C-alpha atoms as a printed R data frame, in Angstrom:
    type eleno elety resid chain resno       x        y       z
1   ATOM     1    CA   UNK     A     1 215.033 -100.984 126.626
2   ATOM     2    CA   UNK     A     2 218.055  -98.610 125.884
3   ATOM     3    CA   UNK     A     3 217.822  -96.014 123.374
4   ATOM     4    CA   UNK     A     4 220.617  -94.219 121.285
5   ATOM     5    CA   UNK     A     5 220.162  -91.415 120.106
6   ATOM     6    CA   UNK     A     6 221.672  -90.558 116.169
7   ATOM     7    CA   UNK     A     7 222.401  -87.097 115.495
8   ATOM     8    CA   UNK     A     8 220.813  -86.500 112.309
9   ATOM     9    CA   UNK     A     9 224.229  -84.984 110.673
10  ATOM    10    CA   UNK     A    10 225.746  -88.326 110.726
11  ATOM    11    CA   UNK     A    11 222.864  -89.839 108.787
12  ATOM    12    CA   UNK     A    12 223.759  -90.580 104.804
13  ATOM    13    CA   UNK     A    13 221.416  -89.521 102.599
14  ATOM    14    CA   UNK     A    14 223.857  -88.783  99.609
15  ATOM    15    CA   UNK     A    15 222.088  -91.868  97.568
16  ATOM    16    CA   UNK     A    16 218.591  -91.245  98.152
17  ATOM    17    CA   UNK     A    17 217.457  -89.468  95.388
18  ATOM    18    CA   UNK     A    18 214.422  -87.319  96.023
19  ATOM    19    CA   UNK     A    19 213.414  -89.489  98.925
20  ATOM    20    CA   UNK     A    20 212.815  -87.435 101.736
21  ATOM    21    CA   UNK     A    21 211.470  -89.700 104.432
22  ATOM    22    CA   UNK     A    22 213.338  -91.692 106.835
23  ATOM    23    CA   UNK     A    23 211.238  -94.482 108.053
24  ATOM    24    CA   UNK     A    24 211.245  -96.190 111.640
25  ATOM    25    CA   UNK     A    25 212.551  -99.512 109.775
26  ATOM    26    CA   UNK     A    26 215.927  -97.092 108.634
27  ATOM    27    CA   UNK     A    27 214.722  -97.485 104.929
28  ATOM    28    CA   UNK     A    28 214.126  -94.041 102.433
29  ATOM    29    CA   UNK     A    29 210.933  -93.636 100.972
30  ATOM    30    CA   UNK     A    30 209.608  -91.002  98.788
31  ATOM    31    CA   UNK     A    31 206.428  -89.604 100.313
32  ATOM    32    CA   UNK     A    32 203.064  -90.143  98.646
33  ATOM    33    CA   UNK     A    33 201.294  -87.098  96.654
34  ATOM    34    CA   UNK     A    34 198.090  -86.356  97.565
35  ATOM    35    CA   UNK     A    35 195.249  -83.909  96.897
36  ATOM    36    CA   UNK     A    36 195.564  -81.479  94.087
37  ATOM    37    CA   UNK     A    37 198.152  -80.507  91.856
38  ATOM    38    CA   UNK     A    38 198.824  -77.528  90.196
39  ATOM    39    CA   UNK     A    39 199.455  -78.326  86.555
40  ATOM    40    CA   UNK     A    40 198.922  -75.344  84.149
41  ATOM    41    CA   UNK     A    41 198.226  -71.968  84.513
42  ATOM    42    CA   UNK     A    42 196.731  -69.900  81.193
43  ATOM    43    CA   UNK     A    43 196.330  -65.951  81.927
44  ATOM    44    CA   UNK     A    44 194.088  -64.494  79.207
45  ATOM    45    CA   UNK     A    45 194.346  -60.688  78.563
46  ATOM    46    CA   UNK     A    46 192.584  -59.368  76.020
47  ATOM    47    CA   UNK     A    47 192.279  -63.387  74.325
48  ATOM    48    CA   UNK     A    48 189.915  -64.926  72.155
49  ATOM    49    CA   UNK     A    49 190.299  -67.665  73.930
50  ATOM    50    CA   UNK     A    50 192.614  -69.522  77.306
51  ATOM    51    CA   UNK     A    51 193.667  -72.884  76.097
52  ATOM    52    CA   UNK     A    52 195.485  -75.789  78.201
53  ATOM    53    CA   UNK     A    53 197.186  -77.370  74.867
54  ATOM    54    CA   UNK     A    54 198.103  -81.258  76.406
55  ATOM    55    CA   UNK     A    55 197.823  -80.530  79.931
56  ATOM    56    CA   UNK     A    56 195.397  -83.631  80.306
57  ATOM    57    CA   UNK     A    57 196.998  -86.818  80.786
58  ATOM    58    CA   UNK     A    58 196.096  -90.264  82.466
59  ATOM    59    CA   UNK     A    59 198.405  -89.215  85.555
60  ATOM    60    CA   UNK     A    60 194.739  -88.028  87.162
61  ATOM    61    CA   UNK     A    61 191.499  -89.487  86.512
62  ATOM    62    CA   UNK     A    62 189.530  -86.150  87.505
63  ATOM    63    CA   UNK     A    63 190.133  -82.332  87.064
64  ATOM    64    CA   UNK     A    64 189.666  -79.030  88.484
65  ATOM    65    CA   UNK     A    65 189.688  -75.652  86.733
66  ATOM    66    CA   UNK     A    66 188.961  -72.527  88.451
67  ATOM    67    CA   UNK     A    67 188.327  -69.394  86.311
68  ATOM    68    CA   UNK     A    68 188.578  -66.292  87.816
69  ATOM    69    CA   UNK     A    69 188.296  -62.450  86.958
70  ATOM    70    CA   UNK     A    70 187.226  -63.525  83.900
71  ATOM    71    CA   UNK     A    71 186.200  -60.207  82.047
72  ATOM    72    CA   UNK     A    72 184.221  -60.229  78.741
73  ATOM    73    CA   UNK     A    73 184.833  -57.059  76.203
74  ATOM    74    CA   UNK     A    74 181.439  -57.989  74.903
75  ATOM    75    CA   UNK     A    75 177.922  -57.149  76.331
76  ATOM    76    CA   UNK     A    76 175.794  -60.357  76.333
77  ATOM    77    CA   UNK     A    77 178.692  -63.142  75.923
78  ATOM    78    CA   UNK     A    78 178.125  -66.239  76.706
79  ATOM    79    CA   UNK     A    79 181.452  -68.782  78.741
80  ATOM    80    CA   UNK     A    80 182.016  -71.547  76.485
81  ATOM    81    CA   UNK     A    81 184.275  -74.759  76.777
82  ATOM    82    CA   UNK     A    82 185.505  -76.970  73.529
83  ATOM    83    CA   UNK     A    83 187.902  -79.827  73.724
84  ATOM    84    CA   UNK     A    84 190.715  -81.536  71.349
85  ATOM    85    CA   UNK     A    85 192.103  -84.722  70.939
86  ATOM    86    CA   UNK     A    86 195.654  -83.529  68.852
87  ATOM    87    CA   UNK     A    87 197.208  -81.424  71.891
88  ATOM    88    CA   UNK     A    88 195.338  -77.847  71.046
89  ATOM    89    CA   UNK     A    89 195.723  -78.158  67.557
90  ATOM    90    CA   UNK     A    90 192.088  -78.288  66.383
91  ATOM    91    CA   UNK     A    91 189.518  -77.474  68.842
92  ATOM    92    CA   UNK     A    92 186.398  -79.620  68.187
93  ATOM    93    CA   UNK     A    93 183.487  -76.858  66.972
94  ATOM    94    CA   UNK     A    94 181.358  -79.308  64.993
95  ATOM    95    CA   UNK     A    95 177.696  -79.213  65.436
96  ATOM    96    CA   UNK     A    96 176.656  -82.394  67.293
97  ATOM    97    CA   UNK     A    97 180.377  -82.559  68.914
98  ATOM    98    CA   UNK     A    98 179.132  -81.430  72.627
99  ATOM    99    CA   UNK     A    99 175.856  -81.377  75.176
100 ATOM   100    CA   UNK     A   100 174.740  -79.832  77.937
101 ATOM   101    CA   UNK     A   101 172.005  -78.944  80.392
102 ATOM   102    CA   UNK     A   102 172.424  -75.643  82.734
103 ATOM   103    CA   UNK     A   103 169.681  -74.546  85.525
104 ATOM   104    CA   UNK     A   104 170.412  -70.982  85.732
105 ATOM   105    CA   UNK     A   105 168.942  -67.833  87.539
106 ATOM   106    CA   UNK     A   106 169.184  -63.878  88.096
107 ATOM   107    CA   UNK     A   107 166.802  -61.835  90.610
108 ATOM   108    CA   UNK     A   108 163.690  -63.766  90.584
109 ATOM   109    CA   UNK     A   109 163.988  -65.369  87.272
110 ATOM   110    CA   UNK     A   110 165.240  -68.894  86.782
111 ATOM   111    CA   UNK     A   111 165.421  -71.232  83.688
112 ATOM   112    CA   UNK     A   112 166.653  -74.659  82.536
113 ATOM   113    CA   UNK     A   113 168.840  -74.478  79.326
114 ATOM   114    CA   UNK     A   114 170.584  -77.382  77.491
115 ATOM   115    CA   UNK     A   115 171.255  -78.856  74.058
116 ATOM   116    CA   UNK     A   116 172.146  -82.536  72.542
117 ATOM   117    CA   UNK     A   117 174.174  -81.469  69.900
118 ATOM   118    CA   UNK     A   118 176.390  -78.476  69.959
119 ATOM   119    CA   UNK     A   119 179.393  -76.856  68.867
120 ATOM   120    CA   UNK     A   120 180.356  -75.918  72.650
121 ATOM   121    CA   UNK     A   121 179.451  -76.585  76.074
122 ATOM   122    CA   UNK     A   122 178.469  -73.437  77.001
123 ATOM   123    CA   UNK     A   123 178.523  -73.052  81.080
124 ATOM   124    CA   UNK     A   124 176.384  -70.003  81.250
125 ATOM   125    CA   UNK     A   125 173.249  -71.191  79.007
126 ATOM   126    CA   UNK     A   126 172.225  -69.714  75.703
127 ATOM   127    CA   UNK     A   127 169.558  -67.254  76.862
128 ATOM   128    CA   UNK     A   128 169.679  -63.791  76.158
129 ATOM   129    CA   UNK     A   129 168.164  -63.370  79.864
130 ATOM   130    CA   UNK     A   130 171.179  -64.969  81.261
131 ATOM   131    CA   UNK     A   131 174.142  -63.265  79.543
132 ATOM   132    CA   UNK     A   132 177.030  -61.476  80.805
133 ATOM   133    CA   UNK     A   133 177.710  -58.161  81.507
134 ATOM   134    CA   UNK     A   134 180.959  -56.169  79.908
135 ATOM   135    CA   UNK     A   135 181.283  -53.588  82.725
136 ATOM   136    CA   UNK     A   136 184.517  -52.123  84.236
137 ATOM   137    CA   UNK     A   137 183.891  -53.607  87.509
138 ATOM   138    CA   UNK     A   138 181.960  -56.985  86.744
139 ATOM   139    CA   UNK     A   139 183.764  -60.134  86.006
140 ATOM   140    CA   UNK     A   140 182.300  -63.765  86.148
141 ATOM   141    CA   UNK     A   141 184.320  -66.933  88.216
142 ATOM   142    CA   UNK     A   142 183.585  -70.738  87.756
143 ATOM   143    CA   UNK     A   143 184.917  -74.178  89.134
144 ATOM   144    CA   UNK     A   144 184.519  -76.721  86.428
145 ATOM   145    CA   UNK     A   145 185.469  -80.630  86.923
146 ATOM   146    CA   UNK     A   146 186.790  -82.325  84.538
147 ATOM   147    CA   UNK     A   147 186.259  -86.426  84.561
148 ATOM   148    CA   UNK     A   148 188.216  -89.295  82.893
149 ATOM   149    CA   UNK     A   149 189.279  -87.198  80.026
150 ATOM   150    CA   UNK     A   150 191.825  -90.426  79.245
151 ATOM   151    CA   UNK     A   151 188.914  -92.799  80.011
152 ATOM   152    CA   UNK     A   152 188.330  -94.534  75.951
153 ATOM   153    CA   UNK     A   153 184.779  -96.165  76.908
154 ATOM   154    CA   UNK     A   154 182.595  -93.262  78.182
155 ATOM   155    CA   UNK     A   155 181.479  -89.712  76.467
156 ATOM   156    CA   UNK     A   156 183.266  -87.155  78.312
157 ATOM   157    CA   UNK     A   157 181.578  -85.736  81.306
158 ATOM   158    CA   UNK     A   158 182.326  -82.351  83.155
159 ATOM   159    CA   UNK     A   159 180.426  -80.490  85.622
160 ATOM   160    CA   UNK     A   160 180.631  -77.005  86.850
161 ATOM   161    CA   UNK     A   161 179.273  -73.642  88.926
162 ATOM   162    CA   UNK     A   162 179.693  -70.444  87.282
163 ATOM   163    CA   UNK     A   163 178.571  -66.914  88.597
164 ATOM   164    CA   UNK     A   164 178.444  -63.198  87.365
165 ATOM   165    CA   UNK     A   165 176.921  -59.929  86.656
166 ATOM   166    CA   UNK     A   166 174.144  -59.710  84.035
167 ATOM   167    CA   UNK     A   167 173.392  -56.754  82.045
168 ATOM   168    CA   UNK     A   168 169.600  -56.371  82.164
169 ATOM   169    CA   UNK     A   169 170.230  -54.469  85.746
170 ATOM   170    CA   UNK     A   170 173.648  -53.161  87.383
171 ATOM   171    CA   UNK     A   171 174.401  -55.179  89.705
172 ATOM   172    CA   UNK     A   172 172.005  -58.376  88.785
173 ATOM   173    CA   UNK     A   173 173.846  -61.485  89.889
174 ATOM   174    CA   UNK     A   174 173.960  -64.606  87.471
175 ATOM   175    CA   UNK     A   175 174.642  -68.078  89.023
176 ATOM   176    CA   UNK     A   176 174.212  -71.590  86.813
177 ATOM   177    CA   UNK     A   177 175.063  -75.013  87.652
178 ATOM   178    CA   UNK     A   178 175.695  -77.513  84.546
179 ATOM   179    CA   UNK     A   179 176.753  -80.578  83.212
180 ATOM   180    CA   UNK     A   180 177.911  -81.393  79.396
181 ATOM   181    CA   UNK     A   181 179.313  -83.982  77.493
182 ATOM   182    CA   UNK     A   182 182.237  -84.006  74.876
183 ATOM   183    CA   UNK     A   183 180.684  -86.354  72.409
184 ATOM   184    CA   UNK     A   184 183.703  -88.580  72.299
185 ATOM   185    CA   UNK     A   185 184.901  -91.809  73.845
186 ATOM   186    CA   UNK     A   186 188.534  -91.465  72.543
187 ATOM   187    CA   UNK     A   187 191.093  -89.800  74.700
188 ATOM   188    CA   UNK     A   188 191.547  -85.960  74.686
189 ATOM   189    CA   UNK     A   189 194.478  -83.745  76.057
190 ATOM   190    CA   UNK     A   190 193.461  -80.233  75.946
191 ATOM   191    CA   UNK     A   191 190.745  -78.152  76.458
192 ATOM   192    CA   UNK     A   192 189.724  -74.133  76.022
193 ATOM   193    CA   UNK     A   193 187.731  -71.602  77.584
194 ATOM   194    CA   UNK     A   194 186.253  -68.667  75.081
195 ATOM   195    CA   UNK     A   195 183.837  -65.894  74.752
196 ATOM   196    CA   UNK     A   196 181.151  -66.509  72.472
197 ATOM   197    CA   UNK     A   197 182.068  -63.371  70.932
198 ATOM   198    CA   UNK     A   198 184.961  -60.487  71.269
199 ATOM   199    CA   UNK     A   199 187.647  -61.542  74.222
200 ATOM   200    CA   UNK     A   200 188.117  -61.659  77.433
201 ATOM   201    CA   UNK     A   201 190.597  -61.443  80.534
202 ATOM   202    CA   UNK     A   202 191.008  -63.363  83.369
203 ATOM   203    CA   UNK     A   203 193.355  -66.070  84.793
204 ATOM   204    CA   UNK     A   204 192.402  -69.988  84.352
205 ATOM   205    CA   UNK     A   205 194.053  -72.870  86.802
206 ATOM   206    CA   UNK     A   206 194.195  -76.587  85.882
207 ATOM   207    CA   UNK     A   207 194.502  -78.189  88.867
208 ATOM   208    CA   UNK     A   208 194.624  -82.693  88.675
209 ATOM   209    CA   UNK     A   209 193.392  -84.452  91.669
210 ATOM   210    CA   UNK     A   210 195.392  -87.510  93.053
211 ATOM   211    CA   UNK     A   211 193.784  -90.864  92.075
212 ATOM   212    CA   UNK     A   212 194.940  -92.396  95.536
């Protein structure tokens, strides 16, 4: 069979939009997305808190954030996570609003953490032998996923790894693994990281994962 070759110069493509496939059929098609998105970035410097005001939408069914170089200004802070259904206006901080369960460990010692009714998933635990250490040269990085937060049927679930230096010894690693809940079967649209006390640095990506 006889083939002719088409320089691609000659081809039109002056009404295709931001299609940027040619097909074997001779038809444009826009590619398909797939994997992970970027979709905010939230740098904290000296912040009470990083906060991703409506960057959760029903365009992904699950999330990704990676923290990293997060540094606390505080000896002994905890990581904690709220959530808000008005865009960042009001982050929920009522007392039975979240719940969570952490396994965490340092050196030798290990311990399970959680609560049923909080003010704040906190991803570290709430032990004072599992806090976080304010040192120049420590800082703390997590990857926490984020599922259905447009879902209207199911509490809100999120999972995450988290590790650091503690400050009973320099250097004493911290590692915990988690899950909590946002007590809340409507919608929600933002969500913020925070010290439990004084500020923090570090730099915070929101990342959505393609449903297909």
């Amino acid at each position: 069979m006889s083939q002719t070759k088409v320089n691609v110069g000659m081809i039109d493509a002056s009404s295709i939009g931001d299609a940027k496939l040619l097909q074997g059929d001779g038809a444009w098609v826009t590619p398909a997305t797939s994997g992970m998105t970027l979709v905010a970035t939230v740098t904290a410097s000296n912040a009470a808190s990083a906060d991703f005001d409506g960057s959760l939408s029903s365009t992904y069914d699950q999330y990704l954030m990676i923290g990293s170089n997060i540094h606390v200004d505080t000896d002994t802070a905890f990581i904690w996570v709220r959530c808000d259904v008005n865009g960042g206006d009001s982050f929920d901080s009522g007392a039975s609003d979240y719940a969570w369960d952490t396994y965490a460990t340092y050196a030798t010692t290990e311990a399970a953490q959680g609560d049923t009714a909080d003010s704040e998933i906190s991803l570290t635990g709430d032990s004072s032998s599992f806090d976080w250490s304010n040192e120049a040269s420590h800082a703390e990085g997590f990857a926490l996923w984020i599922y259905g937060p447009s879902n209207t049927t199911f509490f809100k679930l999120m999972t995450w790894t988290i590790g650091g230096m503690n400050t009973t010894t320099s250097p004493t690693l911290n590692v915990a693994l988690g899950s909590g809940a946002y007590i809340q079967t409507a919608a929600y649209d933002s969500i913020q990281v925070l010290p439990s006390t004084g500020t923090m640095d570090g730099t915070f990506r929101l990342y959505g994962l393609a449903n297909s």
